[in-house]
């Protein structure tokens, strides 16, 4: 690494994308001749040609292709290190976008309040995450982090602090045989059509929230599911706070004994971890109803 200039590496990366000296110069705000000079200096350090240039085309040499494949991710990681250091130096400021699935209830609002009190220079914005797409908003960069229903088994996502566990209830129509029951055993749901989410929710996630082998409709949103429940097209599992929030006269929510508790967790993309995200995770952890944080 002795003597390597970061500008030479930046020039090579841009040229590898553009394969045109003029366009590379425009992106770097330098002249075409300066691009040639930077490339020549880098090739001299490497000891071989990285780019072939003719009157008709510009292309990478085989060595240049290998060099680019290794350099691009290393440069991206270096840029990330600098950005994270910059964020730490200036503190938590700007805005953080938090997605939520189901209901932005008192548990989430307590975490947001704690975050805002601790970081008045950063505005927390919230947006609903579609029931059938729990991880998409994080992956697309629409939110910085999201509070979603577990399980989460996505290799590109980090699972942070968990919210308190809640008993599950089954939503049924007022005309359903279960509607008059004070509670149910999990085994009694075996033959009940349970409404599930559609794709892009992963199959393992859909099955966890609709553990039934009886065919039932699939929905994109929670409201679609409750509408089908009211029409007696099937039943739907919901955690107790969500059931209470979405109470309606044509739907009854019956507690279910013997099912795993419903748990919410904070997730963010591995490449999108910032000081703001870490600070919000600490606020979630510090909320009174947070019970545990998974090991890294």
Backbone as numpy.savetxt, mean C-alpha at the origin, in Angstrom:
# Nx Ny Nz CAx CAy CAz Cx Cy Cz
35.50 2.86 -6.61 34.68 4.07 -6.61 35.53 5.33 -6.61
36.85 5.17 -6.45 37.71 6.33 -6.35 37.59 7.19 -7.60
37.26 8.49 -7.41 37.22 9.43 -8.51 35.95 9.42 -9.33
35.01 8.53 -9.04 33.78 8.47 -9.82 32.94 9.70 -9.54
32.47 10.36 -10.59 31.63 11.54 -10.46 30.17 11.14 -10.61
29.33 11.59 -9.68 27.91 11.25 -9.73 27.26 11.78 -11.00
27.75 12.92 -11.51 27.18 13.49 -12.73 27.42 12.58 -13.92
28.55 11.89 -13.95 28.83 10.97 -15.04 27.84 9.80 -15.00
27.56 9.30 -13.81 26.60 8.20 -13.68 25.20 8.64 -14.07
24.81 9.84 -13.64 23.49 10.37 -14.00 23.38 10.51 -15.52
24.43 11.00 -16.13 24.43 11.17 -17.58 24.25 9.83 -18.29
24.98 8.83 -17.83 24.87 7.51 -18.46 23.46 6.94 -18.30
22.87 7.07 -17.12 21.52 6.53 -16.89 20.49 7.21 -17.78
20.58 8.51 -17.92 19.64 9.24 -18.77 19.85 8.87 -20.24
21.10 8.79 -20.65 21.41 8.43 -22.04 20.93 7.01 -22.34
21.04 6.11 -21.37 20.57 4.73 -21.57 19.07 4.69 -21.77
18.34 5.63 -21.18 16.89 5.69 -21.37 16.53 6.34 -22.70
17.18 7.43 -23.00 16.83 8.21 -24.19 17.44 7.66 -25.48
18.66 7.10 -25.37 19.42 6.66 -26.55 19.48 7.76 -27.60
19.67 8.98 -27.09 19.76 10.15 -27.96 20.50 11.23 -27.18
21.62 11.71 -27.72 22.45 12.66 -26.99 21.74 14.00 -26.80
20.99 14.43 -27.80 20.28 15.70 -27.68 19.22 15.67 -26.59
18.39 14.62 -26.59 17.34 14.53 -25.58 17.92 14.34 -24.18
19.02 13.58 -24.10 19.68 13.40 -22.81 20.17 14.75 -22.28
20.74 15.56 -23.17 21.21 16.89 -22.76 20.07 17.77 -22.28
18.91 17.69 -22.95 17.77 18.48 -22.53 17.30 18.09 -21.13
17.28 16.79 -20.85 16.86 16.35 -19.52 17.84 16.74 -18.44
19.11 16.78 -18.81 20.16 17.11 -17.83 20.47 18.60 -17.79
19.85 19.38 -18.68 20.08 20.82 -18.78 21.54 21.14 -19.10
22.11 20.34 -20.01 23.46 20.59 -20.48 23.46 20.45 -22.01
24.56 20.84 -22.61 24.67 20.74 -24.07 24.93 19.31 -24.49
24.70 19.04 -25.76 24.96 17.70 -26.30 26.44 17.36 -26.18
27.31 18.35 -26.40 28.75 18.09 -26.29 29.14 17.75 -24.86
28.42 18.35 -23.87 28.73 18.04 -22.48 28.34 16.61 -22.15
27.25 16.13 -22.74 26.87 14.73 -22.56 27.97 13.83 -23.07
28.50 14.16 -24.23 29.59 13.36 -24.81 30.81 13.36 -23.90
31.12 14.54 -23.31 32.28 14.64 -22.43 32.10 13.78 -21.17
30.91 13.85 -20.57 30.65 13.07 -19.37 30.72 11.57 -19.65
30.15 11.16 -20.79 30.19 9.75 -21.16 31.63 9.30 -21.40
32.39 10.11 -22.09 33.79 9.75 -22.38 34.58 9.61 -21.08
34.33 10.50 -20.11 35.04 10.42 -18.84 34.69 9.13 -18.10
33.41 8.75 -18.13 32.99 7.52 -17.45 33.59 6.30 -18.15
33.58 6.28 -19.46 34.14 5.15 -20.21 35.64 5.02 -19.94
36.30 6.15 -19.75 37.73 6.11 -19.45 37.95 5.49 -18.08
37.08 5.81 -17.13 37.21 5.22 -15.80 36.95 3.72 -15.84
35.93 3.30 -16.62 35.58 1.89 -16.72 36.64 1.12 -17.49
37.18 1.77 -18.54 38.19 1.13 -19.35 37.63 0.43 -20.58
36.37 0.77 -20.95 35.77 0.15 -22.13 34.59 1.00 -22.59
34.14 0.77 -23.82 33.00 1.50 -24.36 31.72 1.00 -23.72
30.87 1.93 -23.35 29.55 1.61 -22.80 28.43 1.91 -23.78
28.70 2.81 -24.73 27.70 3.25 -25.70 28.30 3.25 -27.09
27.55 2.70 -28.03 27.94 2.76 -29.44 27.12 3.85 -30.11
27.79 4.72 -30.86 27.12 5.86 -31.50 27.49 5.90 -32.97
26.48 5.86 -33.82 26.68 6.01 -35.27 25.84 7.19 -35.73
25.88 7.46 -37.01 25.09 8.57 -37.55 23.60 8.28 -37.50
23.22 7.01 -37.34 21.82 6.64 -37.36 21.25 6.28 -35.99
22.08 5.76 -35.10 21.51 5.27 -33.85 22.52 5.32 -32.71
21.94 5.27 -31.52 22.74 5.17 -30.30 22.25 3.94 -29.54
23.16 3.10 -29.12 22.75 1.92 -28.36 23.84 1.55 -27.36
23.45 0.80 -26.34 24.40 0.36 -25.34 25.18 -0.83 -25.87
26.45 -0.91 -25.49 27.23 -2.10 -25.78 26.79 -3.20 -24.81
27.14 -4.45 -25.05 26.81 -5.50 -24.07 27.29 -5.17 -22.66
28.49 -4.60 -22.55 28.99 -4.18 -21.24 28.13 -3.05 -20.70
27.74 -2.12 -21.58 26.89 -1.01 -21.15 25.55 -1.49 -20.63
24.99 -2.51 -21.26 23.72 -3.05 -20.79 23.86 -3.68 -19.40
24.93 -4.43 -19.18 25.15 -5.02 -17.87 25.40 -3.94 -16.81
26.18 -2.94 -17.21 26.48 -1.85 -16.30 25.20 -1.11 -15.91
24.33 -0.87 -16.88 23.07 -0.18 -16.61 22.17 -1.01 -15.69
22.10 -2.32 -15.93 21.25 -3.18 -15.12 21.66 -3.17 -13.66
22.95 -3.05 -13.39 23.42 -3.03 -12.01 23.41 -1.62 -11.42
23.66 -0.62 -12.25 23.76 0.75 -11.76 22.39 1.33 -11.41
21.37 1.07 -12.22 20.07 1.71 -12.03 19.48 1.47 -10.64
19.38 0.21 -10.16 18.83 0.03 -8.81 19.74 0.59 -7.72
21.06 0.52 -7.92 21.98 1.06 -6.92 21.83 2.58 -6.81
21.66 3.24 -7.97 21.49 4.69 -7.97 20.17 5.07 -7.31
19.10 4.29 -7.58 17.80 4.56 -6.98 17.87 4.43 -5.46
18.59 3.42 -4.98 18.74 3.25 -3.53 19.53 4.40 -2.93
20.57 4.84 -3.62 21.36 5.97 -3.14 20.50 7.23 -3.06
19.68 7.45 -4.08 18.79 8.61 -4.06 17.81 8.52 -2.90
17.34 7.31 -2.61 16.43 7.11 -1.49 17.09 7.42 -0.16
18.35 7.02 -0.01 19.09 7.30 1.22 19.19 8.81 1.44
19.51 9.53 0.38 19.65 10.99 0.48 18.30 11.62 0.84
17.22 11.16 0.19 15.90 11.72 0.46 15.46 11.44 1.90
15.73 10.23 2.39 15.35 9.91 3.76 16.15 10.75 4.75
17.41 10.98 4.45 18.22 11.84 5.33 17.69 13.27 5.30
17.29 13.73 4.13 16.74 15.08 4.01 15.46 15.22 4.83
14.62 14.20 4.75 13.37 14.24 5.52 13.65 14.26 7.02
14.62 13.44 7.45 14.95 13.40 8.87 15.50 14.74 9.33
16.27 15.39 8.46 16.88 16.66 8.83 15.83 17.76 8.99
14.83 17.78 8.11 13.85 18.85 8.18 12.63 18.49 9.03
12.62 17.25 9.55 11.50 16.84 10.40 10.31 16.40 9.57
9.21 16.14 10.27 7.99 15.66 9.62 7.17 16.87 9.22
7.10 17.14 7.93 6.36 18.28 7.43 5.70 17.91 6.11
4.80 18.76 5.66 4.12 18.52 4.39 2.77 17.87 4.61
2.55 16.72 3.99 1.29 16.00 4.16 1.54 14.51 4.08
0.66 13.77 4.70 0.67 12.32 4.60 -0.74 11.88 4.25
-0.86 10.97 3.30 -2.16 10.49 2.84 -2.37 9.09 3.40
-3.41 8.94 4.19 -3.72 7.67 4.84 -5.01 7.10 4.26
-4.93 5.89 3.75 -6.13 5.21 3.27 -6.73 4.38 4.38
-8.03 4.17 4.32 -8.69 3.32 5.30 -9.70 2.44 4.59
-9.84 1.25 5.07 -10.77 0.28 4.48 -11.91 0.06 5.46
-13.12 0.17 4.98 -14.27 -0.05 5.84 -14.77 1.22 6.47
-14.25 1.56 7.66 -14.75 2.70 8.41 -13.60 3.44 9.08
-13.59 4.76 8.91 -12.62 5.58 9.64 -13.18 5.83 11.03
-13.07 4.82 11.88 -13.73 4.88 13.19 -12.84 5.56 14.22
-13.27 5.48 15.49 -12.57 6.19 16.56 -11.13 5.73 16.72
-10.84 4.47 16.40 -9.47 3.97 16.54 -8.53 4.69 15.59
-8.94 4.80 14.33 -8.11 5.49 13.35 -8.04 6.99 13.66
-9.16 7.58 14.02 -9.17 9.01 14.29 -8.30 9.36 15.49
-8.22 8.45 16.48 -7.36 8.69 17.63 -5.90 8.73 17.20
-5.52 7.84 16.28 -4.14 7.83 15.79 -3.85 9.10 14.99
-4.81 9.54 14.18 -4.61 10.76 13.39 -4.49 11.97 14.31
-5.33 12.03 15.34 -5.26 13.14 16.29 -3.91 13.17 16.98
-3.43 12.01 17.41 -2.12 11.94 18.08 -1.01 12.38 17.14
-1.09 11.96 15.88 -0.08 12.35 14.89 -0.09 13.86 14.69
-1.27 14.45 14.51 -1.36 15.88 14.25 -0.86 16.69 15.43
-1.14 16.23 16.64 -0.66 16.93 17.82 0.85 16.87 17.93
1.42 15.75 17.55 2.87 15.61 17.63 3.61 16.25 16.47
2.91 16.43 15.34 3.56 16.97 14.14 2.64 18.01 13.49
2.50 19.17 14.10 1.58 20.20 13.57 1.96 20.71 12.18
3.19 20.48 11.76 3.61 20.93 10.44 3.28 19.97 9.32
2.65 18.85 9.65 2.29 17.85 8.63 0.79 17.62 8.68
0.14 17.74 7.54 -1.30 17.55 7.46 -1.60 16.11 7.08
-2.46 15.47 7.86 -2.88 14.10 7.56 -4.18 14.13 6.77
-4.15 13.56 5.58 -5.34 13.46 4.75 -5.79 12.00 4.71
-7.09 11.77 4.67 -7.59 10.40 4.65 -8.44 10.17 3.41
-8.41 8.94 2.93 -9.18 8.56 1.74 -9.62 7.11 1.91
-10.81 6.81 1.45 -11.32 5.44 1.57 -10.66 4.53 0.56
-10.29 3.34 1.01 -9.72 2.31 0.16 -10.83 1.35 -0.23
-10.99 1.03 -1.53 -12.07 0.13 -1.94 -12.00 -1.23 -1.24
-13.16 -1.74 -0.88 -13.24 -3.04 -0.20 -12.56 -4.12 -1.01
-12.73 -4.10 -2.33 -12.19 -5.16 -3.19 -10.76 -4.88 -3.67
-10.14 -3.81 -3.19 -8.78 -3.50 -3.62 -8.00 -2.94 -2.43
-7.74 -3.77 -1.42 -7.13 -3.26 -0.19 -5.72 -2.72 -0.36
-4.97 -3.22 -1.35 -3.56 -2.85 -1.46 -3.24 -1.97 -2.67
-4.20 -1.80 -3.57 -3.93 -1.09 -4.81 -3.55 0.36 -4.62
-4.22 1.08 -3.72 -3.94 2.50 -3.54 -2.51 2.73 -3.05
-2.01 1.83 -2.19 -0.63 1.94 -1.72 0.33 1.67 -2.87
0.05 0.65 -3.64 0.96 0.30 -4.74 0.99 1.39 -5.82
-0.15 2.04 -6.05 -0.21 3.09 -7.08 0.27 4.44 -6.58
0.61 4.52 -5.32 1.08 5.79 -4.76 -0.02 6.79 -4.48
-1.27 6.34 -4.47 -2.39 7.24 -4.18 -2.45 7.60 -2.70
-1.96 6.71 -1.86 -1.83 6.98 -0.42 -0.44 6.56 0.02
0.04 7.16 1.10 1.36 6.82 1.62 1.31 5.55 2.46
0.17 5.31 3.08 -0.03 4.11 3.90 -1.53 3.88 3.98
-1.90 2.68 4.39 -3.33 2.37 4.48 -3.59 1.49 5.68
-4.78 1.65 6.26 -5.24 0.81 7.35 -6.20 -0.19 6.72
-5.81 -1.46 6.66 -6.59 -2.47 5.94 -6.82 -3.70 6.82
-7.77 -4.49 6.40 -8.06 -5.73 7.09 -6.97 -6.77 6.80
-6.55 -7.46 7.85 -5.63 -8.58 7.65 -6.42 -9.79 7.12
-5.77 -10.74 6.49 -4.32 -10.93 6.41 -3.66 -10.10 5.33
-2.35 -9.87 5.49 -1.53 -9.19 4.50 -0.31 -10.07 4.25
-0.18 -10.57 3.03 0.95 -11.45 2.68 1.56 -10.99 1.37
1.73 -9.66 1.22 2.27 -9.10 -0.01 3.76 -8.81 0.16
4.63 -9.41 -0.65 6.07 -9.24 -0.45 6.57 -7.82 -0.63
5.83 -6.98 -1.38 6.28 -5.61 -1.61 5.73 -4.63 -0.59
4.93 -5.12 0.36 4.34 -4.25 1.37 4.90 -4.57 2.75
5.00 -3.55 3.58 5.40 -3.69 4.97 4.16 -3.66 5.84
4.02 -4.63 6.72 2.92 -4.63 7.69 3.43 -4.02 8.98
2.84 -2.89 9.35 3.26 -2.18 10.55 2.40 -2.52 11.74
2.09 -1.54 12.58 1.34 -1.79 13.80 -0.08 -2.26 13.53
-0.59 -3.05 14.44 -1.94 -3.60 14.33 -2.88 -2.88 15.28
-4.13 -2.76 14.86 -5.16 -2.24 15.74 -5.76 -3.38 16.56
-6.57 -3.01 17.54 -7.13 -4.02 18.44 -8.01 -5.01 17.69
-8.06 -6.20 18.21 -8.86 -7.26 17.61 -10.33 -7.05 17.94
-11.19 -7.37 16.97 -12.62 -7.18 17.15 -13.36 -8.46 16.79
-14.40 -8.76 17.54 -15.22 -9.92 17.23 -15.92 -9.73 15.89
-16.06 -10.82 15.16 -16.75 -10.75 13.88 -18.26 -10.94 14.07
-19.02 -10.27 13.22 -20.46 -10.45 13.17 -20.83 -10.85 11.76
-21.99 -11.45 11.59 -22.47 -11.78 10.26 -23.69 -10.91 9.98
-23.66 -10.22 8.86 -24.77 -9.38 8.44 -25.75 -10.23 7.64
-27.01 -10.22 8.04 -28.05 -10.98 7.34 -29.28 -10.11 7.19
-30.11 -10.47 6.25 -31.38 -9.77 6.06 -32.29 -9.99 7.27
-33.20 -9.05 7.51 -34.16 -9.22 8.60 -35.06 -10.42 8.37
-35.10 -10.93 7.14 -35.92 -12.10 6.81 -35.15 -13.41 6.95
-33.86 -13.32 7.21 -33.02 -14.52 7.28 -33.29 -15.27 8.59
-33.18 -16.61 8.58 -33.39 -17.38 9.82 -32.47 -16.99 10.97
-31.26 -16.47 10.65 -30.33 -16.08 11.70 -30.70 -14.75 12.35
-31.62 -14.01 11.76 -31.88 -12.64 12.20 -32.38 -12.57 13.64
-33.03 -13.61 14.11 -33.59 -13.60 15.46 -32.63 -14.15 16.51
-31.44 -14.58 16.08 -30.48 -15.21 17.00 -29.67 -14.15 17.76
-29.34 -14.46 19.01 -28.49 -13.57 19.80 -27.03 -13.73 19.41
-26.65 -14.93 18.95 -25.28 -15.20 18.49 -25.30 -16.48 17.68
-24.20 -16.75 17.00 -24.06 -17.95 16.17 -22.72 -18.61 16.47
-22.66 -19.90 16.22 -21.38 -20.62 16.23 -20.82 -20.61 14.82
-19.50 -20.56 14.70 -18.88 -20.49 13.37 -19.32 -21.64 12.48
-19.51 -22.82 13.06 -19.90 -23.98 12.27 -21.24 -23.80 11.58
-22.08 -22.94 12.13 -23.41 -22.73 11.56 -23.35 -21.95 10.25
-22.21 -21.35 9.94 -22.07 -20.60 8.69 -21.64 -21.48 7.52
-21.37 -22.76 7.80 -20.83 -23.65 6.77 -21.69 -23.67 5.51
-22.97 -23.75 5.67 -23.84 -23.83 4.50 -24.45 -22.50 4.09
-23.88 -21.40 4.59 -24.43 -20.07 4.30 -23.63 -19.39 3.20
-24.27 -18.89 2.15 -23.54 -18.13 1.13 -22.99 -16.84 1.74
-21.66 -16.68 1.71 -21.03 -15.49 2.27 -20.51 -14.61 1.14
-20.99 -13.39 1.10 -20.61 -12.44 0.06 -19.14 -12.06 0.23
-18.39 -12.13 -0.86 -16.94 -11.87 -0.82 -16.61 -10.69 -1.73
-15.35 -10.27 -1.65 -14.85 -9.21 -2.53 -14.46 -9.80 -3.88
-14.53 -8.97 -4.89 -14.05 -9.36 -6.22 -12.54 -9.13 -6.29
-11.93 -9.57 -7.38 -10.56 -9.17 -7.66 -10.58 -7.65 -7.90
-9.46 -6.95 -7.65 -8.10 -7.45 -7.49 -7.71 -7.89 -6.08
-8.65 -7.93 -5.14 -8.29 -8.45 -3.82 -7.73 -9.86 -3.99
-6.58 -10.18 -3.37 -5.97 -11.50 -3.55 -6.90 -12.61 -3.08
-6.76 -13.78 -3.68 -7.62 -14.92 -3.35 -7.55 -15.26 -1.87
-6.33 -15.26 -1.29 -6.21 -15.62 0.13 -6.95 -14.63 1.02
-6.97 -13.36 0.60 -7.65 -12.32 1.39 -9.17 -12.49 1.27
-9.64 -12.77 0.04 -11.08 -12.97 -0.16 -11.58 -14.16 0.63
-10.82 -15.24 0.61 -11.24 -16.46 1.31 -11.25 -16.25 2.82
-10.34 -15.44 3.34 -10.29 -15.19 4.78 -11.53 -14.46 5.27
-12.12 -13.64 4.39 -13.28 -12.85 4.80 -14.60 -13.44 4.31
-14.54 -14.55 3.64 -15.76 -15.26 3.23 -15.46 -16.75 3.21
-15.20 -17.36 4.39 -14.81 -18.78 4.47 -16.00 -19.71 4.28
-16.50 -19.77 3.08 -17.65 -20.63 2.79 -17.48 -21.25 1.41
-17.92 -22.47 1.26 -17.84 -23.15 -0.03 -19.12 -23.01 -0.83
-20.11 -22.33 -0.27 -21.39 -22.14 -0.95 -21.27 -20.94 -1.89
-21.61 -21.07 -3.16 -21.51 -19.94 -4.09 -22.29 -18.73 -3.60
-21.71 -17.55 -3.76 -22.34 -16.30 -3.34 -21.85 -15.18 -4.24
-22.58 -14.07 -4.31 -22.13 -12.95 -5.14 -20.81 -12.36 -4.62
-20.09 -11.72 -5.52 -18.87 -11.00 -5.15 -19.09 -9.52 -5.44
-18.55 -8.65 -4.59 -18.82 -7.22 -4.70 -17.53 -6.43 -4.68
-17.62 -5.19 -5.15 -16.47 -4.30 -5.15 -16.42 -3.41 -3.92
-17.60 -3.05 -3.39 -17.66 -2.13 -2.27 -18.46 -2.72 -1.12
-18.25 -2.17 0.05 -18.99 -2.61 1.23 -20.48 -2.33 1.07
-20.81 -1.19 0.51 -22.22 -0.85 0.33 -22.91 -1.80 -0.65
-22.21 -2.23 -1.68 -22.78 -3.22 -2.59 -23.10 -4.50 -1.82
-22.16 -4.90 -0.95 -22.37 -6.12 -0.18 -23.57 -6.01 0.74
-23.71 -4.89 1.45 -24.84 -4.72 2.36 -26.17 -4.64 1.62
-26.14 -4.11 0.42 -27.36 -4.06 -0.38 -27.81 -5.47 -0.77
-26.86 -6.32 -1.13 -27.19 -7.72 -1.45 -27.64 -8.47 -0.20
-27.04 -8.14 0.94 -27.50 -8.75 2.19 -28.95 -8.37 2.46
-29.27 -7.10 2.31 -30.64 -6.64 2.54 -31.62 -7.33 1.61
-31.16 -7.67 0.40 -32.01 -8.36 -0.58 -32.04 -9.87 -0.33
-31.39 -10.33 0.73 -31.34 -11.73 1.12 -30.65 -12.60 0.06
-29.60 -12.01 -0.58 -28.82 -12.75 -1.58 -27.64 -13.47 -0.95
-27.41 -13.24 0.32 -26.30 -13.86 1.02 -26.03 -13.14 2.32
-25.04 -13.61 3.07 -24.63 -12.98 4.32 -23.22 -12.41 4.14
-22.79 -11.60 5.10 -21.49 -10.95 4.96 -20.85 -10.80 6.33
-19.59 -11.20 6.44 -18.86 -11.06 7.70 -18.27 -9.66 7.82
-18.49 -9.04 8.98 -17.95 -7.71 9.26 -17.51 -7.66 10.71
-16.50 -6.84 11.00 -16.12 -6.66 12.39 -17.19 -5.84 13.11
-17.23 -5.93 14.43 -18.29 -5.28 15.20 -18.34 -3.76 14.97
-17.21 -2.99 15.01 -17.31 -1.54 14.81 -17.88 -1.18 13.43
-17.49 -1.92 12.39 -18.02 -1.65 11.06 -19.51 -1.96 11.02
-19.91 -3.05 11.66 -21.33 -3.39 11.71 -22.13 -2.30 12.41
-21.61 -1.80 13.52 -22.31 -0.76 14.25 -22.40 0.53 13.43
-21.32 0.85 12.72 -21.30 2.08 11.92 -22.31 2.02 10.77
-22.45 0.83 10.18 -23.31 0.69 9.00 -24.68 0.12 9.36
-25.12 0.32 10.59 -26.43 -0.19 10.99 -27.55 0.33 10.09
-28.47 -0.56 9.73 -29.61 -0.20 8.90 -30.79 -1.09 9.27
-32.00 -0.62 8.99 -33.20 -1.29 9.46 -33.45 -2.63 8.79
-32.97 -2.81 7.57 -33.25 -4.05 6.85 -32.14 -5.08 6.98
-31.14 -4.82 7.80 -30.03 -5.74 8.00 -29.80 -5.93 9.50
-29.57 -7.18 9.90 -29.28 -7.50 11.30 -27.84 -8.02 11.39
-27.14 -7.61 12.43 -25.75 -8.03 12.63 -25.70 -8.96 13.84
-25.32 -10.22 13.61 -25.33 -11.24 14.66 -23.90 -11.63 15.00
-23.49 -11.54 16.28 -22.13 -11.95 16.68 -21.88 -13.43 16.37
-20.65 -13.73 15.93 -20.28 -15.11 15.60 -19.19 -15.57 16.56
-19.43 -16.69 17.24 -18.45 -17.25 18.16 -17.61 -18.30 17.44
-16.30 -18.28 17.69 -15.43 -19.32 17.14 -14.68 -18.94 15.89
-14.88 -17.73 15.35 -14.11 -17.27 14.21 -12.91 -16.45 14.70
-11.82 -16.44 13.94 -10.71 -15.55 14.32 -11.19 -14.11 14.36
-10.66 -13.33 15.30 -11.05 -11.93 15.39 -10.64 -11.18 14.12
-11.35 -10.12 13.84 -11.00 -9.23 12.73 -9.93 -8.25 13.22
-8.88 -8.07 12.42 -7.76 -7.21 12.82 -7.41 -6.28 11.67
-7.22 -5.00 12.00 -6.75 -4.02 11.04 -5.25 -3.81 11.22
-4.55 -3.57 10.12 -3.12 -3.30 10.20 -2.74 -2.16 9.27
-1.68 -1.46 9.62 -1.16 -0.38 8.79 -0.14 -0.96 7.82
-0.28 -0.67 6.53 0.66 -1.16 5.53 1.18 0.00 4.69
2.39 -0.17 4.19 2.96 0.79 3.25 3.92 0.05 2.33
4.25 0.67 1.21 5.14 0.04 0.23 6.57 0.09 0.72
7.32 -0.98 0.48 8.71 -1.04 0.93 9.55 0.11 0.35
9.23 0.54 -0.87 9.98 1.62 -1.50 9.43 2.99 -1.13
8.36 3.04 -0.33 7.73 4.32 0.00 7.79 4.68 1.46
8.73 4.07 2.19 8.84 4.38 3.62 9.56 5.71 3.82
8.87 6.66 4.40 9.42 7.98 4.66 9.35 8.27 6.15
9.95 9.39 6.55 9.88 9.78 7.95 8.43 10.05 8.37
7.63 10.55 7.44 6.21 10.79 7.75 5.49 9.47 8.03
5.76 8.46 7.21 5.14 7.15 7.42 5.57 6.56 8.75
6.86 6.65 9.04 7.35 6.11 10.31 6.74 6.84 11.49
6.57 8.16 11.36 5.98 8.94 12.45 4.52 8.56 12.65
3.81 8.33 11.55 2.41 7.94 11.70 2.31 6.55 12.32
3.21 5.66 11.95 3.22 4.32 12.54 3.44 4.42 14.05
4.30 5.34 14.47 4.51 5.51 15.91 3.25 6.04 16.58
2.52 6.91 15.88 1.28 7.43 16.44 0.25 6.31 16.58
0.20 5.42 15.59 -0.72 4.29 15.68 -0.34 3.39 16.85
0.96 3.12 16.97 1.43 2.28 18.06 1.09 2.88 19.42
1.14 4.21 19.51 0.89 4.87 20.77 -0.58 5.04 21.10
-1.47 4.74 20.14 -2.90 4.86 20.42 -3.30 3.85 21.48
-4.27 4.18 22.28 -4.61 3.35 23.43 -5.13 1.98 23.07
-5.72 1.83 21.88 -6.30 0.53 21.55 -5.43 -0.30 20.63
-4.18 0.09 20.40 -3.24 -0.71 19.64 -2.64 -1.75 20.56
-2.65 -3.02 20.12 -2.23 -4.08 21.02 -0.89 -4.69 20.70
-0.46 -4.62 19.44 0.81 -5.27 19.14 1.37 -4.76 17.83
2.67 -4.94 17.65 3.35 -4.61 16.41 4.13 -5.83 15.98
3.93 -6.32 14.72 4.64 -7.51 14.28 6.13 -7.27 14.18
6.88 -8.32 14.39 8.34 -8.20 14.27 8.72 -7.96 12.83
9.81 -7.24 12.62 10.27 -6.95 11.26 10.84 -8.20 10.63
